[in-house]
Tab-separated table of C-alpha atoms in Angstrom:
chain	number	residue	atom	x	y	z
B	1	MET	CA	123.537	127.230	-160.087
B	2	SER	CA	120.494	127.579	-157.874
B	3	ARG	CA	118.097	130.447	-158.480
B	4	SER	CA	114.863	131.738	-156.998
B	5	PRO	CA	111.796	130.563	-158.950
B	6	ILE	CA	111.347	133.810	-160.886
B	7	SER	CA	113.835	136.577	-160.291
B	8	ARG	CA	117.558	136.559	-160.575
B	9	ARG	CA	120.100	139.281	-160.618
B	10	ARG	CA	118.040	141.888	-161.221
B	11	ARG	CA	113.409	122.916	-200.531
B	12	PRO	CA	116.933	122.373	-200.434
B	13	SER	CA	118.974	121.808	-203.697
B	14	THR	CA	116.162	122.320	-206.230
B	15	ALA	CA	114.782	125.439	-204.549
B	16	THR	CA	114.739	128.812	-206.226
B	17	ALA	CA	116.312	131.333	-203.886
B	18	LYS	CA	114.451	134.535	-203.084
B	19	SER	CA	117.575	136.458	-203.958
B	20	SER	CA	116.975	135.472	-207.599
B	21	PRO	CA	113.173	135.265	-207.799
B	22	SER	CA	113.005	135.732	-211.564
B	23	SER	CA	114.216	132.175	-212.179
B	24	PRO	CA	111.361	129.664	-212.124
B	25	GLY	CA	112.562	127.191	-209.458
B	26	SER	CA	110.607	124.157	-208.435
B	27	ARG	CA	109.183	122.645	-205.301
B	28	ARG	CA	110.963	119.690	-203.833
B	29	LEU	CA	108.718	116.779	-202.922
B	30	ALA	CA	108.741	115.966	-199.217
B	31	ALA	CA	111.063	113.058	-198.480
B	32	SER	CA	108.836	111.373	-195.959
B	33	LEU	CA	105.807	112.100	-193.856
B	34	LEU	CA	106.075	111.990	-190.085
B	35	LEU	CA	102.847	111.973	-188.111
B	36	ILE	CA	103.512	114.435	-185.273
B	37	LEU	CA	100.454	115.634	-183.422
B	38	ALA	CA	96.797	116.476	-183.594
B	39	ALA	CA	94.741	119.361	-182.333
B	40	LEU	CA	97.254	121.171	-180.159
B	41	LEU	CA	99.779	122.063	-182.867
B	42	LEU	CA	99.984	125.849	-182.790
B	43	GLY	CA	100.800	127.685	-185.976
B	44	ALA	CA	100.197	124.332	-187.640
B	45	CYS	CA	101.729	123.386	-190.927
B	46	GLY	CA	101.548	120.032	-192.731
B	47	ASP	CA	98.104	118.964	-193.835
B	48	ASP	CA	96.453	122.277	-192.854
B	49	SER	CA	93.001	120.806	-192.991
B	50	GLY	CA	91.662	123.755	-191.043
B	51	ASN	CA	90.724	121.749	-187.965
B	52	GLY	CA	93.852	122.455	-185.964
B	53	SER	CA	95.415	119.059	-186.651
B	54	SER	CA	98.610	118.579	-188.577
B	55	THR	CA	100.946	116.110	-190.127
B	56	ALA	CA	104.473	117.359	-190.384
B	57	GLU	CA	108.064	116.590	-191.145
B	58	THR	CA	111.317	117.773	-189.670
B	59	GLY	CA	113.949	120.339	-190.501
B	60	THR	CA	117.146	122.296	-190.056
B	61	THR	CA	118.850	125.066	-191.966
B	62	ALA	CA	119.918	124.410	-195.512
B	63	SER	CA	123.194	126.180	-194.851
B	64	THR	CA	124.223	124.989	-191.410
B	65	SER	CA	125.363	121.876	-189.615
B	66	THR	CA	122.682	119.501	-188.380
B	67	ASP	CA	124.947	118.031	-185.698
B	68	GLU	CA	123.310	117.434	-182.364
B	69	ALA	CA	124.805	119.211	-179.363
B	70	PRO	CA	127.355	117.048	-177.533
B	71	ALA	CA	126.359	115.550	-174.202
B	72	HIS	CA	128.630	118.000	-172.376
B	73	PRO	CA	128.974	120.956	-174.761
B	74	PRO	CA	131.736	123.500	-174.188
B	75	ALA	CA	130.511	126.708	-172.571
B	76	GLU	CA	132.352	129.067	-174.908
B	77	VAL	CA	131.312	132.709	-175.123
B	78	GLY	CA	129.016	133.208	-178.116
B	79	SER	CA	129.256	129.560	-179.167
B	80	GLY	CA	125.557	128.844	-178.726
B	81	ARG	CA	126.413	125.517	-177.094
B	82	GLY	CA	125.998	124.617	-173.441
B	83	GLY	CA	126.448	126.744	-170.363
B	84	VAL	CA	122.691	126.855	-169.782
B	85	GLU	CA	120.244	124.958	-167.614
B	86	LEU	CA	116.456	125.138	-167.439
B	87	THR	CA	114.806	126.201	-164.179
B	88	GLU	CA	111.076	125.500	-164.039
B	89	ILE	CA	109.251	128.497	-162.559
B	90	GLY	CA	105.840	126.832	-162.584
B	91	SER	CA	103.389	124.657	-164.469
B	92	PHE	CA	100.262	126.053	-166.093
B	93	ASP	CA	97.221	125.069	-168.151
B	94	ARG	CA	98.299	125.203	-171.824
B	95	PRO	CA	100.569	128.245	-171.426
B	96	LEU	CA	101.390	130.104	-174.624
B	97	TYR	CA	103.224	133.286	-173.696
B	98	LEU	CA	105.164	135.060	-170.944
B	99	THR	CA	105.954	138.736	-170.523
B	100	GLN	CA	106.434	141.465	-167.925
B	101	PRO	CA	104.953	144.983	-167.854
B	102	PRO	CA	107.300	147.962	-168.284
B	103	GLY	CA	108.740	149.054	-164.950
B	104	GLU	CA	107.820	145.812	-163.165
B	105	LYS	CA	110.710	144.242	-161.243
B	106	ASN	CA	109.116	141.176	-159.718
B	107	ASP	CA	106.025	139.496	-161.176
B	108	VAL	CA	105.803	137.973	-164.627
B	109	TYR	CA	102.563	137.162	-166.478
B	110	VAL	CA	101.735	133.882	-168.198
B	111	VAL	CA	99.005	133.625	-170.856
B	112	GLU	CA	96.972	130.405	-170.853
B	113	GLN	CA	95.223	129.312	-174.045
B	114	GLY	CA	91.926	128.718	-172.261
B	115	GLY	CA	91.435	132.415	-171.563
B	116	THR	CA	93.293	133.404	-168.404
B	117	ILE	CA	96.416	135.392	-167.598
B	118	GLU	CA	98.240	134.278	-164.468
B	119	ARG	CA	100.379	136.612	-162.394
B	120	VAL	CA	103.468	134.827	-161.012
B	121	SER	CA	105.408	136.207	-158.047
B	122	PRO	CA	109.148	135.687	-157.410
B	123	ASP	CA	108.375	132.892	-154.953
B	124	GLY	CA	106.247	131.071	-157.518
B	125	GLU	CA	102.835	132.033	-156.139
B	126	THR	CA	100.189	132.512	-158.840
B	127	SER	CA	96.978	134.513	-158.995
B	128	THR	CA	94.525	135.071	-161.833
B	129	PHE	CA	95.031	138.519	-163.333
B	130	LEU	CA	92.468	138.294	-166.162
B	131	ASP	CA	89.811	135.697	-166.951
B	132	ILE	CA	87.969	135.982	-170.276
B	133	SER	CA	87.447	132.258	-170.745
B	134	ASP	CA	83.748	132.856	-171.437
B	135	GLU	CA	84.626	135.180	-174.328
B	136	ILE	CA	86.865	132.941	-176.391
B	137	SER	CA	87.024	129.867	-178.584
B	138	SER	CA	89.894	127.679	-177.434
B	139	GLY	CA	91.619	124.659	-178.912
B	140	GLY	CA	93.838	123.863	-181.862
B	141	GLU	CA	95.395	127.161	-182.883
B	142	ARG	CA	92.705	129.285	-181.258
B	143	GLY	CA	92.332	130.793	-177.822
B	144	LEU	CA	93.896	133.578	-175.789
B	145	LEU	CA	97.194	133.900	-177.628
B	146	SER	CA	99.190	136.817	-176.192
B	147	VAL	CA	99.166	140.016	-174.152
B	148	ALA	CA	101.036	143.318	-174.500
B	149	PHE	CA	101.280	145.869	-171.716
B	150	SER	CA	101.188	149.568	-172.548
B	151	PRO	CA	104.608	151.268	-172.713
B	152	ASP	CA	103.086	153.762	-170.254
B	153	TRP	CA	101.842	150.972	-167.989
B	154	LYS	CA	102.777	152.653	-164.717
B	155	ARG	CA	100.461	155.546	-165.583
B	156	ASP	CA	97.611	154.180	-167.698
B	157	HIS	CA	97.448	150.478	-166.600
B	158	LYS	CA	96.318	149.405	-170.078
B	159	LEU	CA	96.916	146.029	-171.648
B	160	TYR	CA	96.069	144.518	-175.025
B	161	VAL	CA	95.186	140.911	-175.783
B	162	ASP	CA	94.834	138.866	-178.955
B	163	TYR	CA	92.231	136.100	-178.831
B	164	THR	CA	89.779	134.072	-180.893
B	165	ASP	CA	86.106	134.781	-180.228
B	166	PRO	CA	83.364	132.092	-180.331
B	167	GLU	CA	82.661	132.882	-184.000
B	168	GLY	CA	86.299	132.232	-184.902
B	169	ASN	CA	87.249	135.870	-185.447
B	170	THR	CA	90.545	137.318	-184.290
B	171	ARG	CA	90.003	140.139	-181.839
B	172	VAL	CA	92.468	142.629	-180.381
B	173	VAL	CA	91.011	144.182	-177.249
B	174	GLU	CA	92.192	146.774	-174.735
B	175	TYR	CA	91.572	146.265	-171.016
B	176	GLN	CA	92.134	148.450	-167.975
B	177	ALA	CA	93.814	146.969	-164.902
B	178	ASP	CA	92.661	147.892	-161.420
B	179	GLY	CA	95.234	146.896	-158.863
B	180	ASP	CA	96.068	143.211	-159.074
B	181	THR	CA	93.250	142.236	-161.443
B	182	VAL	CA	91.500	143.336	-164.621
B	183	ASP	CA	87.793	144.030	-164.953
B	184	PRO	CA	86.570	142.210	-168.101
B	185	GLY	CA	83.921	144.923	-168.338
B	186	SER	CA	86.616	147.454	-169.214
B	187	ALA	CA	87.059	145.862	-172.652
B	188	ARG	CA	87.430	148.167	-175.657
B	189	GLU	CA	87.706	146.426	-179.002
B	190	LEU	CA	90.379	147.765	-181.333
B	191	LEU	CA	90.295	145.260	-184.148
B	192	ARG	CA	88.198	142.337	-185.361
B	193	VAL	CA	89.367	140.231	-188.297
B	194	ASP	CA	87.267	137.512	-189.928
B	195	GLN	CA	89.165	134.222	-190.168
B	196	PRO	CA	88.042	132.049	-193.100
B	197	TYR	CA	89.612	128.918	-191.543
B	198	PRO	CA	90.454	127.917	-187.960
B	199	ASN	CA	94.230	127.786	-188.485
B	200	HIS	CA	96.950	130.359	-189.180
B	201	ASN	CA	95.493	132.891	-186.785
B	202	GLY	CA	98.852	134.494	-186.005
B	203	GLY	CA	98.279	135.730	-182.500
B	204	LEU	CA	101.039	138.000	-181.231
B	205	VAL	CA	100.536	141.561	-180.019
B	206	LEU	CA	103.746	143.370	-179.130
B	207	PHE	CA	104.785	146.961	-178.579
B	208	GLY	CA	107.793	147.859	-180.668
B	209	PRO	CA	110.717	150.156	-179.890
B	210	ASP	CA	108.637	153.004	-181.361
B	211	ASP	CA	105.903	152.384	-178.725
B	212	LEU	CA	103.427	151.378	-181.443
B	213	LEU	CA	101.436	148.141	-181.333
B	214	TYR	CA	102.448	145.369	-183.751
B	215	ILE	CA	99.942	142.599	-184.530
B	216	GLY	CA	100.747	139.325	-186.298
B	217	LEU	CA	98.086	137.780	-188.541
B	218	GLY	CA	98.312	134.542	-190.514
B	219	ASP	CA	97.146	134.140	-194.100
B	220	GLY	CA	93.656	132.940	-193.146
B	221	GLY	CA	94.411	129.244	-193.026
B	222	SER	CA	93.571	126.073	-194.893
B	223	ALA	CA	96.589	125.081	-197.017
B	224	GLY	CA	98.593	126.817	-199.713
B	225	ASP	CA	97.069	130.280	-199.177
B	226	PRO	CA	93.949	129.453	-201.249
B	227	ASP	CA	92.694	133.042	-201.210
B	228	ARG	CA	96.163	134.413	-202.038
B	229	ASN	CA	96.102	136.706	-199.007
B	230	GLY	CA	99.807	136.788	-198.216
B	231	LEU	CA	100.774	139.260	-200.939
B	232	ASP	CA	97.419	141.052	-201.175
B	233	GLU	CA	97.752	144.617	-199.884
B	234	THR	CA	93.963	144.986	-199.553
B	235	THR	CA	93.627	142.427	-196.740
B	236	LEU	CA	95.111	142.289	-193.255
B	237	LEU	CA	95.660	138.525	-193.444
B	238	GLY	CA	99.228	137.313	-193.883
B	239	LYS	CA	100.693	140.497	-192.441
B	240	ILE	CA	102.280	142.216	-189.495
B	241	LEU	CA	100.251	145.311	-188.691
B	242	ARG	CA	101.351	148.473	-186.901
B	243	ILE	CA	98.875	150.767	-185.163
B	244	ASP	CA	98.636	153.359	-182.437
B	245	PRO	CA	95.969	152.055	-180.032
B	246	GLU	CA	94.785	155.566	-179.241
B	247	PRO	CA	91.437	156.348	-180.942
B	248	ASP	CA	91.359	158.516	-184.042
B	249	GLY	CA	88.067	160.348	-183.585
B	250	ASP	CA	85.364	157.679	-183.655
B	251	PHE	CA	87.808	155.100	-185.026
B	252	PRO	CA	89.152	152.759	-182.321
B	253	TYR	CA	92.823	153.189	-183.248
B	254	THR	CA	95.115	155.420	-185.269
B	255	VAL	CA	96.987	154.376	-188.400
B	256	PRO	CA	100.493	155.886	-188.254
B	257	LYS	CA	101.121	158.134	-191.236
B	258	SER	CA	104.568	156.595	-191.580
B	259	ASN	CA	103.128	153.141	-192.323
B	260	PRO	CA	104.142	152.066	-195.847
B	261	PHE	CA	100.600	151.806	-197.256
B	262	ALA	CA	98.919	154.607	-195.324
B	263	GLY	CA	96.776	156.617	-197.737
B	264	GLU	CA	97.643	154.334	-200.677
B	265	GLY	CA	94.339	153.693	-202.454
B	266	ASP	CA	92.727	150.354	-201.572
B	267	ALA	CA	95.745	149.105	-199.633
B	268	ARG	CA	95.239	148.676	-195.901
B	269	GLY	CA	97.106	151.378	-194.055
B	270	GLU	CA	97.611	149.163	-190.999
B	271	ILE	CA	100.008	146.886	-192.906
B	272	TYR	CA	103.648	147.159	-191.898
B	273	SER	CA	105.097	143.952	-193.407
B	274	LEU	CA	103.554	141.411	-195.785
B	275	GLY	CA	104.081	138.046	-197.459
B	276	LEU	CA	103.761	136.003	-194.260
B	277	ARG	CA	102.103	132.624	-193.791
B	278	ASN	CA	101.744	132.520	-190.018
B	279	PRO	CA	104.023	134.847	-188.015
B	280	TRP	CA	103.161	133.112	-184.750
B	281	ARG	CA	106.014	134.748	-182.820
B	282	PHE	CA	108.256	137.699	-183.654
B	283	SER	CA	110.437	140.031	-181.611
B	284	PHE	CA	112.710	143.059	-181.701
B	285	ASP	CA	116.383	143.028	-180.789
B	286	PRO	CA	116.577	145.381	-177.774
B	287	GLU	CA	119.978	146.691	-178.894
B	288	THR	CA	119.538	147.127	-182.664
B	289	ASP	CA	115.720	147.332	-183.048
B	290	ASP	CA	115.982	144.706	-185.801
B	291	LEU	CA	112.779	142.729	-186.393
B	292	LEU	CA	113.052	138.935	-186.227
B	293	ILE	CA	110.117	136.798	-187.395
B	294	GLY	CA	109.509	133.088	-187.036
B	295	ASP	CA	107.166	132.318	-189.947
B	296	VAL	CA	105.528	128.887	-189.890
B	297	GLY	CA	105.925	126.986	-193.155
B	298	GLN	CA	103.692	124.725	-195.231
B	299	ASP	CA	104.942	121.207	-195.982
B	300	GLU	CA	108.683	121.585	-196.296
B	301	GLN	CA	110.285	124.689	-194.809
B	302	GLU	CA	110.161	126.862	-191.709
B	303	GLU	CA	111.890	130.237	-191.757
B	304	VAL	CA	113.346	133.021	-189.660
B	305	ASP	CA	113.469	136.505	-191.151
B	306	VAL	CA	115.879	139.145	-189.839
B	307	VAL	CA	115.504	142.728	-191.040
B	308	THR	CA	116.533	146.222	-190.027
B	309	PRO	CA	113.820	148.756	-189.118
B	310	ALA	CA	114.099	150.249	-192.609
B	311	GLN	CA	113.719	146.838	-194.267
B	312	ALA	CA	110.805	145.887	-192.015
B	313	ARG	CA	108.741	148.876	-193.145
B	314	GLY	CA	106.938	147.536	-196.211
B	315	GLY	CA	109.094	144.414	-196.169
B	316	ASN	CA	107.805	141.556	-198.331
B	317	PHE	CA	108.729	138.085	-197.102
B	318	GLY	CA	107.424	136.279	-200.156
B	319	TRP	CA	104.595	133.945	-199.094
B	320	SER	CA	102.907	132.447	-201.047
B	321	ALA	CA	105.198	132.961	-204.025
B	322	TYR	CA	107.819	131.350	-201.795
B	323	GLU	CA	107.878	128.938	-198.900
B	324	GLY	CA	111.156	129.662	-197.172
B	325	ASP	CA	113.639	129.985	-200.040
B	326	ALA	CA	111.736	127.664	-202.405
B	327	ARG	CA	109.241	128.640	-205.111
B	328	PHE	CA	105.682	127.800	-204.056
B	329	ASN	CA	102.581	129.191	-205.822
B	330	GLU	CA	103.673	129.776	-209.396
B	331	ASP	CA	100.800	132.209	-210.005
B	332	GLN	CA	102.193	134.558	-207.340
B	333	GLU	CA	105.069	136.960	-207.946
B	334	ALA	CA	107.276	138.601	-205.346
B	335	PRO	CA	110.309	140.039	-207.145
B	336	ASP	CA	111.268	142.076	-204.082
B	337	ALA	CA	110.931	139.211	-201.592
B	338	ILE	CA	113.395	139.298	-198.710
B	339	ALA	CA	115.320	136.044	-198.385
B	340	PRO	CA	115.105	134.298	-195.008
B	341	ALA	CA	118.071	134.403	-192.662
B	342	LEU	CA	117.447	130.778	-191.757
B	343	VAL	CA	115.509	127.932	-193.362
B	344	ALA	CA	114.645	124.823	-191.352
B	345	THR	CA	113.452	121.941	-193.504
B	346	HIS	CA	111.034	119.281	-192.345
B	347	GLU	CA	113.513	116.478	-192.997
B	348	ASP	CA	115.145	116.908	-189.591
B	349	GLY	CA	112.205	116.936	-187.232
B	350	ASN	CA	110.777	120.448	-187.464
B	351	CYS	CA	107.137	121.117	-188.262
B	352	SER	CA	106.136	124.496	-186.787
B	353	ILE	CA	108.732	127.103	-185.931
B	354	THR	CA	108.516	129.086	-182.719
B	355	GLY	CA	110.205	132.427	-183.171
B	356	GLY	CA	112.316	133.536	-180.243
B	357	VAL	CA	114.424	136.386	-178.939
B	358	VAL	CA	117.901	137.847	-179.262
B	359	VAL	CA	119.617	137.068	-175.966
B	360	ARG	CA	121.147	140.102	-174.247
B	361	ASP	CA	121.487	138.590	-170.771
B	362	PRO	CA	125.140	138.919	-169.610
B	363	ASP	CA	124.617	135.882	-167.360
B	364	LEU	CA	124.193	133.697	-170.475
B	365	PRO	CA	127.507	134.302	-172.280
B	366	THR	CA	127.239	131.325	-174.634
B	367	LEU	CA	124.107	132.935	-176.095
B	368	ALA	CA	125.396	136.521	-176.140
B	369	GLY	CA	123.861	138.345	-179.116
B	370	ARG	CA	122.427	135.141	-180.554
B	371	TYR	CA	118.843	134.541	-181.687
B	372	LEU	CA	117.245	131.737	-179.675
B	373	TRP	CA	114.491	129.782	-181.420
B	374	GLY	CA	112.774	126.416	-181.340
B	375	ASP	CA	110.280	124.187	-183.072
B	376	PHE	CA	107.035	122.836	-181.650
B	377	CYS	CA	107.724	119.284	-182.784
B	378	ARG	CA	111.495	118.988	-182.588
B	379	GLY	CA	111.875	120.522	-179.134
B	380	GLU	CA	115.511	121.515	-179.550
B	381	LEU	CA	116.552	124.976	-178.434
B	382	ARG	CA	118.773	126.379	-181.175
B	383	SER	CA	120.473	129.693	-181.863
B	384	PHE	CA	122.401	131.621	-184.485
B	385	THR	CA	123.976	135.042	-184.906
B	386	PRO	CA	121.357	137.252	-186.613
B	387	LYS	CA	122.621	139.612	-189.300
B	388	PRO	CA	120.160	141.346	-191.645
B	389	GLY	CA	120.842	140.546	-195.278
B	390	THR	CA	122.864	137.405	-194.595
B	391	THR	CA	122.158	133.693	-194.298
B	392	ALA	CA	122.848	132.134	-190.915
B	393	SER	CA	126.016	130.043	-190.918
B	394	ASP	CA	126.329	129.143	-187.237
B	395	ASP	CA	122.957	127.685	-186.222
B	396	VAL	CA	123.543	125.093	-183.490
B	397	ALA	CA	121.635	123.214	-180.820
B	398	LEU	CA	122.044	124.618	-177.319
B	399	GLY	CA	121.637	121.291	-175.538
B	400	PRO	CA	118.448	121.482	-173.435
B	401	LYS	CA	115.119	120.622	-175.035
B	402	VAL	CA	111.594	121.933	-174.426
B	403	GLU	CA	108.859	119.732	-175.844
B	404	GLY	CA	105.927	121.625	-177.342
B	405	VAL	CA	107.711	124.964	-177.148
B	406	ALA	CA	105.076	127.635	-177.809
B	407	SER	CA	107.057	130.821	-177.219
B	408	PHE	CA	110.048	132.522	-175.683
B	409	GLY	CA	109.849	135.550	-173.430
B	410	THR	CA	111.999	137.991	-171.492
B	411	ASP	CA	111.579	140.074	-168.382
B	412	ASN	CA	112.896	143.560	-167.684
B	413	ALA	CA	116.085	142.189	-166.121
B	414	GLY	CA	116.913	140.405	-169.375
B	415	ASN	CA	116.100	136.900	-168.141
B	416	VAL	CA	114.999	134.559	-170.930
B	417	TYR	CA	112.103	132.091	-170.624
B	418	ALA	CA	110.829	129.164	-172.687
B	419	VAL	CA	107.125	128.276	-172.572
B	420	SER	CA	105.836	124.752	-173.245
B	421	ILE	CA	102.181	124.232	-174.098
B	422	ASN	CA	102.464	120.996	-172.116
B	423	GLY	CA	102.502	123.075	-168.920
B	424	PRO	CA	106.014	123.952	-167.747
B	425	VAL	CA	107.533	127.409	-168.079
B	426	TYR	CA	111.314	127.540	-167.788
B	427	ARG	CA	113.876	130.249	-167.151
B	428	LEU	CA	117.268	129.855	-168.826
B	429	ASP	CA	119.973	130.072	-166.157
B	430	PRO	CA	123.771	129.833	-166.361
B	431	LYS	CA	125.084	126.365	-165.647
């Protein structure tokens, strides 16, 4: 089916499960090492040397079939197989993210790792919307990583970006748009977080269904969470934060009083969820408000977490007591850890999970209500039916592949996009 360029229609068997964390468990040794890629692996796992390079292995869910999609898969409603083709909307310089401002019907915005945001019109024409390339450190897992537009965009024209500065710090900065461009001089810093290592930066900023700003931060990097940040309530590393970007007096943002650790002694009030290694990409289901997190694993397991809004608030996802559903650092305890909905082991080609979106586009019936995800190394687009509190039993390959998939995005019409760091950005269209 032809479409316009942009718009249309509008550790396996020896693992200790998190559900029974009191039993000791043991880590399974990796079956074999597969050299995958060097400096461009985002959310890198594997050797985690801190220089952005990675060795990795491959994976699939411990509880689902690893069958490849057939050459001509049946386009059955909700099957997750077939019925979809990829339409390239453009090629960019190391693109990492795509989104669309609230109320916008035409243009989408593509974030490039080197420090620019490109505005893309329905006919495929591009123009530079923001250029902060002089303000960032780019390469490996660093750079300009995402953008979030204010829920009140039509009135206030504010946007928020997550990037790595030249000193290696993570910065979340507000900018003011003026017409078709943004003045870099309008920058107002909300948050600066020291990063002890150059990997596991996290990098996503996203407004939730409550119109508050969610920020994903990795555990600080290196390998194995050496500083034990994931479960430490006194640090922002290894967490998803939730803030109101409006200033609180002289403070650059407001900590919502409903945050689980607000006013709790030495705990950081900004923390919303904890026990995360590198939540590179997460999203909310637009129908249920459930939170879905793709958390990049260490040497053996990638995971997807699916939780209700109530479970997300203060939710502990177990790292580094657990990697996926397997016991990891024995000196860490997480008795209340939430078990992943899906575990993808490194034995089947995965190395760095890219969290996706729940598909609510009626033009993609095979993916109706399914969570679409991918892996940076494996390239397969896969999906399963997300249900909080349950383990996925229907994870399957869709058919098309996107090499170097860095993120998934949606526009206000419900169209779904896949972004490859190699350059192409694709829209998923019915076949």
